[in-house]
PDB file of C-alpha atoms in Angstrom:
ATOM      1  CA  UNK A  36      57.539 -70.361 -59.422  1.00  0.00           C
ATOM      2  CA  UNK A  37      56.998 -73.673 -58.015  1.00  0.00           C
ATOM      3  CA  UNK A  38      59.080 -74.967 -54.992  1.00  0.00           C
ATOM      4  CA  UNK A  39      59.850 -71.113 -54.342  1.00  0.00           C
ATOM      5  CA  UNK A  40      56.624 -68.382 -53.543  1.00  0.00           C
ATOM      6  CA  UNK A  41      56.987 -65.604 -51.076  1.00  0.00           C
ATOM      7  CA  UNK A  42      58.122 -67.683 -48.316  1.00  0.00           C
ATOM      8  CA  UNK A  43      61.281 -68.992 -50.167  1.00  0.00           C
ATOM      9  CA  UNK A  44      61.915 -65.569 -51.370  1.00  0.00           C
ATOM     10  CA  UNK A  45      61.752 -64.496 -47.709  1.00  0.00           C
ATOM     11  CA  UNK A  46      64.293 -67.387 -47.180  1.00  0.00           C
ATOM     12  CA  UNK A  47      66.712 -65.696 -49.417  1.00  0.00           C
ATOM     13  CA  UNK A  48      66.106 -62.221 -48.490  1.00  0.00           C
ATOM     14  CA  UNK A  49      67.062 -63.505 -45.001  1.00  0.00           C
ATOM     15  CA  UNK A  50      70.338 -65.894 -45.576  1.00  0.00           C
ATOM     16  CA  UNK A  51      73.706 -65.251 -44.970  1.00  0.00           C
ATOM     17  CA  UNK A  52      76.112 -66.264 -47.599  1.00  0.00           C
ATOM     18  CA  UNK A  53      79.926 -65.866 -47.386  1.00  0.00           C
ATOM     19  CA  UNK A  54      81.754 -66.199 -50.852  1.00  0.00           C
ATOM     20  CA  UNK A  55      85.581 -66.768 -50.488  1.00  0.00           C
ATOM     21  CA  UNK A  56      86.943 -64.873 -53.598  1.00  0.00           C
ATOM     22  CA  UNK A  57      85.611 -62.030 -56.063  1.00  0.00           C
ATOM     23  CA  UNK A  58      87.197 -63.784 -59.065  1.00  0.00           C
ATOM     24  CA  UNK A  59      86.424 -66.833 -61.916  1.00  0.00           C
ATOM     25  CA  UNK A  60      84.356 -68.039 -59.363  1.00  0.00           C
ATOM     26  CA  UNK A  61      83.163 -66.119 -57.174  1.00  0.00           C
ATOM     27  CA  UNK A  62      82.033 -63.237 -59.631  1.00  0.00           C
ATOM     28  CA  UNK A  63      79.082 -65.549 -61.040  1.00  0.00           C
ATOM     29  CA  UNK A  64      78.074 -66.428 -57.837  1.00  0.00           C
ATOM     30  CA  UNK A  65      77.914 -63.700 -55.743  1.00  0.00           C
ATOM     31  CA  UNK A  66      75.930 -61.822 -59.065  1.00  0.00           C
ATOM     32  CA  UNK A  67      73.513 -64.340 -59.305  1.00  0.00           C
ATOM     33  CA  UNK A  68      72.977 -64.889 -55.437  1.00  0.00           C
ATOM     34  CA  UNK A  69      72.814 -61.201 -55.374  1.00  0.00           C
ATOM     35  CA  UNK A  70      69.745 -61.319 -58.423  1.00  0.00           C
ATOM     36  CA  UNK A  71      68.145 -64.246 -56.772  1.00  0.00           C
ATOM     37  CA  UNK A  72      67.848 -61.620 -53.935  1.00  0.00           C
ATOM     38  CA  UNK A  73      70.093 -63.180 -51.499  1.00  0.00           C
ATOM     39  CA  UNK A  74      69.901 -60.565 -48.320  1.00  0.00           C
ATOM     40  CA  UNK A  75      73.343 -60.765 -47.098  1.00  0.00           C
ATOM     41  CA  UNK A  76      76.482 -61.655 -49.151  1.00  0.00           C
ATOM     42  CA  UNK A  77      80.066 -61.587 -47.524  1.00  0.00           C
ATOM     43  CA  UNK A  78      82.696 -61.364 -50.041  1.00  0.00           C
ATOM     44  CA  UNK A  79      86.677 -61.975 -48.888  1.00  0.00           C
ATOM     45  CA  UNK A  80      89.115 -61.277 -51.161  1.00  0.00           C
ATOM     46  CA  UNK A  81      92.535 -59.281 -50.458  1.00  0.00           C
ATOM     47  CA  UNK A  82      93.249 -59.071 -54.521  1.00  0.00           C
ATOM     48  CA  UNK A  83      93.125 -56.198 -56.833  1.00  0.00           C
ATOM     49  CA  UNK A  84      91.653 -55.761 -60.187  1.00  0.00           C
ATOM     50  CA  UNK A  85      94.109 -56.945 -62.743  1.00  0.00           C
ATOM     51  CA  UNK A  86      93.570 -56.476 -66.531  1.00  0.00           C
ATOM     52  CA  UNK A  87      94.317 -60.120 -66.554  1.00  0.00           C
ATOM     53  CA  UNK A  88      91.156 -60.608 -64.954  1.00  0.00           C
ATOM     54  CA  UNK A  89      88.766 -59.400 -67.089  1.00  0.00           C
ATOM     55  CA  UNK A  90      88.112 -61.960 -69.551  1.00  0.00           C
ATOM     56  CA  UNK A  91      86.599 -64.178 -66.768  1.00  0.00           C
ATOM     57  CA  UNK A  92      85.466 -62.168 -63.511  1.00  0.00           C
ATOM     58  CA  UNK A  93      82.245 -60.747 -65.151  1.00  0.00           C
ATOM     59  CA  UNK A  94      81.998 -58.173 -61.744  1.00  0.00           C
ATOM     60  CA  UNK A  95      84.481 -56.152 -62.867  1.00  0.00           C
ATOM     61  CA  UNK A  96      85.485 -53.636 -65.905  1.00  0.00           C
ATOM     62  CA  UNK A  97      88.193 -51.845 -67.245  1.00  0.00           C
ATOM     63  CA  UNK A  98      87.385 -48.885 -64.642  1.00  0.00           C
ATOM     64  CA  UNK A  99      87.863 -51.313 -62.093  1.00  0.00           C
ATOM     65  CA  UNK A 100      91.620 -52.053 -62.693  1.00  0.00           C
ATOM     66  CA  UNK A 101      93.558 -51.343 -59.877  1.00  0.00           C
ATOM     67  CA  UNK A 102      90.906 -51.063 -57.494  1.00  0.00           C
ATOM     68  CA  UNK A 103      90.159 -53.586 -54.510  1.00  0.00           C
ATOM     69  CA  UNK A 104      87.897 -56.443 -55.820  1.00  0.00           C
ATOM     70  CA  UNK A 105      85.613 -56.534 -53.040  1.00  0.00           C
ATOM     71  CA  UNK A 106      84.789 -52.944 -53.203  1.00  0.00           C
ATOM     72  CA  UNK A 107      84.626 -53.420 -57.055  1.00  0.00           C
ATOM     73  CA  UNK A 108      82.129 -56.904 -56.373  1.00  0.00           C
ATOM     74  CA  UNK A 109      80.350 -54.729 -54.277  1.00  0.00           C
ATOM     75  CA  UNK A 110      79.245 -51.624 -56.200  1.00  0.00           C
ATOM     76  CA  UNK A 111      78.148 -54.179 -59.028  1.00  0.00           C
ATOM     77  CA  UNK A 112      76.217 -55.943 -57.059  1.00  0.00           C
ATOM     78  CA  UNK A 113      73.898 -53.152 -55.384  1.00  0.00           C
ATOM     79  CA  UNK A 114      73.251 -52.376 -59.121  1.00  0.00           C
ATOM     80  CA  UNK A 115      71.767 -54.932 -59.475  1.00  0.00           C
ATOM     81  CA  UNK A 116      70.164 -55.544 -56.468  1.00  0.00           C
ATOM     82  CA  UNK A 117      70.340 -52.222 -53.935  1.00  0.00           C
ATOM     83  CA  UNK A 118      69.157 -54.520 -50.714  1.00  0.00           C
ATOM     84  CA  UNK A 119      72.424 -56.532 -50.555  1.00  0.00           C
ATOM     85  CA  UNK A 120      74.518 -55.957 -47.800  1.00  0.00           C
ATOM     86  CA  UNK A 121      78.148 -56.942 -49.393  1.00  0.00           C
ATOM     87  CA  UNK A 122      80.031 -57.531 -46.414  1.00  0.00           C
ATOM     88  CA  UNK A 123      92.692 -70.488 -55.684  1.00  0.00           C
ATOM     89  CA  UNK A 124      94.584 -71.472 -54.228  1.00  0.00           C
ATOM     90  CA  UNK A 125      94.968 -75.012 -52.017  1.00  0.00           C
ATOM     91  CA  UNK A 126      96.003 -73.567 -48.669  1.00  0.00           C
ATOM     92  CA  UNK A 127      92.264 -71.786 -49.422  1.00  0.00           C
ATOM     93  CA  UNK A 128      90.774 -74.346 -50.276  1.00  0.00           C
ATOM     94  CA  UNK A 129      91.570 -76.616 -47.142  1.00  0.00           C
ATOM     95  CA  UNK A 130      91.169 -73.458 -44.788  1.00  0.00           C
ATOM     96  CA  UNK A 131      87.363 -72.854 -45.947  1.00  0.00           C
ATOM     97  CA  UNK A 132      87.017 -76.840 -45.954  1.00  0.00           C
ATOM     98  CA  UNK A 133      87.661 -76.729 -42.294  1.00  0.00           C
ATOM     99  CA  UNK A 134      86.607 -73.472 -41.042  1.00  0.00           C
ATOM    100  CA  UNK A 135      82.913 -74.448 -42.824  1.00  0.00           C
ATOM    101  CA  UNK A 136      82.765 -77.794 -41.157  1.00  0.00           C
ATOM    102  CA  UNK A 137      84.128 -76.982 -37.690  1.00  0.00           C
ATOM    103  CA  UNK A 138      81.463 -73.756 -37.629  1.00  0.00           C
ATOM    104  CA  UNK A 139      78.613 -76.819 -39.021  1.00  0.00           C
ATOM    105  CA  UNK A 140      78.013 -74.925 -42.160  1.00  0.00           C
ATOM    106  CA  UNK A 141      77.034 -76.204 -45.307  1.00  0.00           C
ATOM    107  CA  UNK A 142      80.143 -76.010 -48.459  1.00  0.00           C
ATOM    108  CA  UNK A 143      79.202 -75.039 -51.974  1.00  0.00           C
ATOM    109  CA  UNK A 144      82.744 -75.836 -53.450  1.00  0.00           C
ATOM    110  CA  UNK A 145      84.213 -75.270 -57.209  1.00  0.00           C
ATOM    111  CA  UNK A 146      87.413 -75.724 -59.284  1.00  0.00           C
ATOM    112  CA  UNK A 147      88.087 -74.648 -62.596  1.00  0.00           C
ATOM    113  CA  UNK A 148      91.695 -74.860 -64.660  1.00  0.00           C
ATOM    114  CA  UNK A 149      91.998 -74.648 -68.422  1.00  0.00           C
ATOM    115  CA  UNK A 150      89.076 -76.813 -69.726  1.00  0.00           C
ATOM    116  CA  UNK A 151      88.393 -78.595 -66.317  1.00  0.00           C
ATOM    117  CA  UNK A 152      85.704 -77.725 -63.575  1.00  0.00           C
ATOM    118  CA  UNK A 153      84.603 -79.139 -61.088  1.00  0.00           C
ATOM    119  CA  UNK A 154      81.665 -78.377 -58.172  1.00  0.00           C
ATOM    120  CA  UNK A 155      80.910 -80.089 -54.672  1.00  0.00           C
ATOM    121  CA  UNK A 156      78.904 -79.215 -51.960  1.00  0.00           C
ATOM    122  CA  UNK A 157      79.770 -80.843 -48.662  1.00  0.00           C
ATOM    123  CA  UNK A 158      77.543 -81.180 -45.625  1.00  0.00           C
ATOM    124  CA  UNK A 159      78.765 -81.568 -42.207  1.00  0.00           C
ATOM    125  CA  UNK A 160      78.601 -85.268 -41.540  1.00  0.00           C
ATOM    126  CA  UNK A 161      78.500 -86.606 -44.622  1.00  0.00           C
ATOM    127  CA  UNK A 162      82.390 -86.064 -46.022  1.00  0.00           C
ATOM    128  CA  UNK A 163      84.495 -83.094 -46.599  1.00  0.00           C
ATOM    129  CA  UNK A 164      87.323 -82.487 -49.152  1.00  0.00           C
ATOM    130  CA  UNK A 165      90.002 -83.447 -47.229  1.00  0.00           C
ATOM    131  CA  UNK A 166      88.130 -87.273 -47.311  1.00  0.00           C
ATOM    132  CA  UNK A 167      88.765 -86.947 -51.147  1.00  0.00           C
ATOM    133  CA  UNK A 168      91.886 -84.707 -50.868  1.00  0.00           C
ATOM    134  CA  UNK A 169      93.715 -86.032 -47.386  1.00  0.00           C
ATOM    135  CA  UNK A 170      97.144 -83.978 -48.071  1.00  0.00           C
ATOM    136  CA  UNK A 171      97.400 -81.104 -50.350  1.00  0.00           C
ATOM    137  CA  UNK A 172     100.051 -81.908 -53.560  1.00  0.00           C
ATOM    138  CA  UNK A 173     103.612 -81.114 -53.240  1.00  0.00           C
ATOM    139  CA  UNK A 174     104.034 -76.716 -53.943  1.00  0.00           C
ATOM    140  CA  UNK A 175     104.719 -76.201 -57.714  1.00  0.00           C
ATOM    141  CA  UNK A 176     103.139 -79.864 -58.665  1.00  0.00           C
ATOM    142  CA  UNK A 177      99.471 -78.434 -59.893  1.00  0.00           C
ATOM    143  CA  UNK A 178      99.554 -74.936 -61.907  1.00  0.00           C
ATOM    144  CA  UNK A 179      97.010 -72.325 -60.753  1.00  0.00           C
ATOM    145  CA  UNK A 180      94.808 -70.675 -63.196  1.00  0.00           C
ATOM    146  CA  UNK A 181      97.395 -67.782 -63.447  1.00  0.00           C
ATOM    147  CA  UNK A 182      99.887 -69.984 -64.641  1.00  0.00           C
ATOM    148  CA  UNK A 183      97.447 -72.472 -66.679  1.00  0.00           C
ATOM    149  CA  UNK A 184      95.026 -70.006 -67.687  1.00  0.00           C
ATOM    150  CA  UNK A 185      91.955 -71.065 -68.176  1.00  0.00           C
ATOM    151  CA  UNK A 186      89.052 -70.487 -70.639  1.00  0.00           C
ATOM    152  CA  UNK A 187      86.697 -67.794 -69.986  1.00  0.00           C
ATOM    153  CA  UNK A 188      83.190 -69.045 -69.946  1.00  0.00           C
ATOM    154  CA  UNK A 189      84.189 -72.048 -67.477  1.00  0.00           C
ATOM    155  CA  UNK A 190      84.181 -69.902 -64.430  1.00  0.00           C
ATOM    156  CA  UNK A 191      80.292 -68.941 -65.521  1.00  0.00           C
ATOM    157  CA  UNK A 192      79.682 -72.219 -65.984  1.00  0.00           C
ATOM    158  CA  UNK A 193      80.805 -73.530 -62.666  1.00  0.00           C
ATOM    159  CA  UNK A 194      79.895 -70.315 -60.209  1.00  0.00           C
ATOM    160  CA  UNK A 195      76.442 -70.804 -62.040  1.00  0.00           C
ATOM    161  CA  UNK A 196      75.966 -74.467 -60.404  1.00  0.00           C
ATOM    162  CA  UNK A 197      77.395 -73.132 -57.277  1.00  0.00           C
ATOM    163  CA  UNK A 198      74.774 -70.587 -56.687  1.00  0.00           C
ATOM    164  CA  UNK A 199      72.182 -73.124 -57.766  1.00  0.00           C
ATOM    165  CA  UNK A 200      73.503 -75.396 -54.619  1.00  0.00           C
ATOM    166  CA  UNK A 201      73.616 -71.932 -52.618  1.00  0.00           C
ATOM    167  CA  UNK A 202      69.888 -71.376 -53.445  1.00  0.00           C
ATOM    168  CA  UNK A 203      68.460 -74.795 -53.390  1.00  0.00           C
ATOM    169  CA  UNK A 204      70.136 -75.292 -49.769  1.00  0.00           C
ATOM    170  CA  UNK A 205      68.873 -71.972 -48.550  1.00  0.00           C
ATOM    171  CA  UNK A 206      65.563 -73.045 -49.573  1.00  0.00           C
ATOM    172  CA  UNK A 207      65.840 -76.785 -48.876  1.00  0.00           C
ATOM    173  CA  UNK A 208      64.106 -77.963 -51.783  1.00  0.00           C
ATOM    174  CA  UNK A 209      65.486 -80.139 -54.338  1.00  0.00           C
ATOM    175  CA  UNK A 210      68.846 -82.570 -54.631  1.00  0.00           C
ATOM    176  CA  UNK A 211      72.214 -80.657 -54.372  1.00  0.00           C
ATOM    177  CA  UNK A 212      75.596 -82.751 -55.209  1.00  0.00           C
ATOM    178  CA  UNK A 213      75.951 -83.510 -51.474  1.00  0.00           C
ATOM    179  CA  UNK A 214      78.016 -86.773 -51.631  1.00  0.00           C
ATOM    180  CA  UNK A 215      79.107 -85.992 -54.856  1.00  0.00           C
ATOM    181  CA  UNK A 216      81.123 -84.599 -56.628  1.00  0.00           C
ATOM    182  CA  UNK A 217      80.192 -83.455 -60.391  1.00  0.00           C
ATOM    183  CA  UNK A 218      83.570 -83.253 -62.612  1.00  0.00           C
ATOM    184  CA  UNK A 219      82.964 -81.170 -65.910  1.00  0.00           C
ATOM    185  CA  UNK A 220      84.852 -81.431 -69.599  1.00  0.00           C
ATOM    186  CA  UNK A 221      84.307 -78.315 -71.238  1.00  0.00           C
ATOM    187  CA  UNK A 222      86.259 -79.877 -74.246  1.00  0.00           C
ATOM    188  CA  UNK A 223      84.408 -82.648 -75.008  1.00  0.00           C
ATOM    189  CA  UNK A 224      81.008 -81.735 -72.655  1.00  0.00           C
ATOM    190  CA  UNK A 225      81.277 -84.248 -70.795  1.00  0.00           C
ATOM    191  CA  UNK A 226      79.441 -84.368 -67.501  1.00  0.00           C
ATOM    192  CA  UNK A 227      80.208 -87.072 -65.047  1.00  0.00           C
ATOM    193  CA  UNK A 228      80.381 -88.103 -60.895  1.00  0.00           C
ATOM    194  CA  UNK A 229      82.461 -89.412 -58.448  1.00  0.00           C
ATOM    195  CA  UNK A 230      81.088 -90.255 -55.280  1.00  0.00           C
ATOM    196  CA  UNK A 231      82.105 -88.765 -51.804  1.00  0.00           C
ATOM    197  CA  UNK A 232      81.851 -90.792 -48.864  1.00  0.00           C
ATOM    198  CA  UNK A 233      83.084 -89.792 -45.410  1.00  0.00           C
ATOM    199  CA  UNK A 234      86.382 -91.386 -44.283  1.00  0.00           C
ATOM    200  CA  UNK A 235      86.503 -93.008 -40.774  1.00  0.00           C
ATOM    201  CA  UNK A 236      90.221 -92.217 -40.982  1.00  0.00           C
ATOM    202  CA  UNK A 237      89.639 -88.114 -42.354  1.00  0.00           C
ATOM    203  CA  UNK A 238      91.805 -86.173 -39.837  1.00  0.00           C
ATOM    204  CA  UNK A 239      88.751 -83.911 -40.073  1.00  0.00           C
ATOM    205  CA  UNK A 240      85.256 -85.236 -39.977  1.00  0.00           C
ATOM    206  CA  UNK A 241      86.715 -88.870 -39.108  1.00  0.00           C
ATOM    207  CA  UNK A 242      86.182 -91.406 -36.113  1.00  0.00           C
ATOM    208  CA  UNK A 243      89.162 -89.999 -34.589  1.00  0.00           C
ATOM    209  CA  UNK A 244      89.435 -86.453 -36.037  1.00  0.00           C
ATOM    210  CA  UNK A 245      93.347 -84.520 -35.538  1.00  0.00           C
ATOM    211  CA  UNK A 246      92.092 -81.112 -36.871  1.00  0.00           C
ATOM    212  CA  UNK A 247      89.783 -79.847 -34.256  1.00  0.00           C
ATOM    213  CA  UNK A 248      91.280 -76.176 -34.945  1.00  0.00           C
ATOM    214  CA  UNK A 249      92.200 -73.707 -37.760  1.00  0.00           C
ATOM    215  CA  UNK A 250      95.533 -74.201 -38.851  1.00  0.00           C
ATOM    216  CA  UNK A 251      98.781 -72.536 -40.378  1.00  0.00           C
ATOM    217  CA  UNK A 252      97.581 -73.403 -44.177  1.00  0.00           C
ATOM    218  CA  UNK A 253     100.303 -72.127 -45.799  1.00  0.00           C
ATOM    219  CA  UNK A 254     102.711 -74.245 -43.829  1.00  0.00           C
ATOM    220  CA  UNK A 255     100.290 -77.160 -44.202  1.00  0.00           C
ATOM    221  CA  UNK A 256     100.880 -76.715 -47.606  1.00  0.00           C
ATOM    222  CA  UNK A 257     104.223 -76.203 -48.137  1.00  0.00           C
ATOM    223  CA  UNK A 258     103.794 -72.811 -49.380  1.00  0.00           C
ATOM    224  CA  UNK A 259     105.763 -71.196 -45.991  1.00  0.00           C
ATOM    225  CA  UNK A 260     108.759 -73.065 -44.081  1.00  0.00           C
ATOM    226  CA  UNK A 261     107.245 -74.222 -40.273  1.00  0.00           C
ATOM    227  CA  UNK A 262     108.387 -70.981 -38.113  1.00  0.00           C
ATOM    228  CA  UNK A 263     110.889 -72.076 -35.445  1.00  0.00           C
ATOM    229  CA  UNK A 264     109.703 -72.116 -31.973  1.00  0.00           C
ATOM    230  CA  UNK A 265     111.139 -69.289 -29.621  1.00  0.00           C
TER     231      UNK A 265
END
């Protein structure tokens, strides 16, 4: 395959992936990280298998109800590829924005809710989320795909482009949607992209940057009251 031969297979035999979730998302792209013979793939996820789940999270099966989703992610995936080592919300979200840019890794981020989907992948130096996103949105104010529901062949759609960015940066060959920011309408098709810039202000990546640390999230965003100091 052009742009690929034994030595980018040897790249993705040797990376290092770490997927935040086993579900909508993170299903399709852990399975086809795994089958593009990713080496190593970390998977974090404190869920459980719900019925719920199963019209979208294509790693897991009726069987699997009840059980912990990473240890259900992982048995799939060594099925299909025995050599992998298998290691929504907004408070999430921000936390991985961070924790990826203060460590100087690469982001490979998606969205999905009802018809909508949306895929990113940030590189240290050139924006983050929280130079689109700057405060999370009052608790309550955006449903989560629990509440929303959303339809099941988005997640596939979306976790497909995210392990295309996973694999293309691993390999460094071709154009990922660094400073960019692809929005998808699965109702109409309709494909378009906003730009992302960095922000001088971002209390990130900025000039003048106020986050130089991992954070209380869930107080960040509203989700749990400050806890009083002693």
């Amino acid at each position: 395959m052009p742009n690929v031969g034994s030595a980018g297979q040897r790249k993705l035999v040797g990376a290092k992936v770490l997927v935040v979730g086993a579900g909508g998302l993170g299903s399709p792209v852990s399975l086809y990280l795994a089958l593009a013979g990713v080496g190593t793939i970390g998977i974090v996820d404190f869920d459980v298998v719900d019925v719920s789940n199963l019209q979208r999270q294509i790693l897991h099966t009726n069987a699997d109800v009840g059980r912990r989703k990473v240890i259900s992610a992982k048995e799939t995936l060594q099925a299909h590829n025995p050599e992998v080592n298998v290691i929504n919300n907004f408070a999430t979200r921000y936390l991985v924005n961070d924790a990826a840019y203060l460590a100087g890794k690469p982001l490979v981020d998606g969205a999905i809710l009802v018809f909508d989907g949306q895929a990113a992948t940030y590189i240290p130096g050139q924006g983050c989320y929280r130079c689109l996103f700057p405060d999370p949105p009052p608790p309550g104010e955006v449903p989560n795909c629990a509440e929303a529901g959303v339809i099941g062949a988005l997640p596939g759609l979306v976790g497909s482009i995210q392990a295309l960015e996973t694999i293309k940066l691993v390999m460094d060959i071709g154009e990922t949607l660094s400073a960019r920011m692809l929005i998808i309408d699965a109702l109409t098709m309709e494909f378009r992209e906003i730009k992302v810039r960095r922000n001088p202000n971002c209390k990130l990546c900025g000039d003048n940057p106020e986050v130089t640390e991992l954070i209380d999230y869930e107080i960040f965003c509203g989700i749990a009251p400050p806890q009083a100091v002693a």
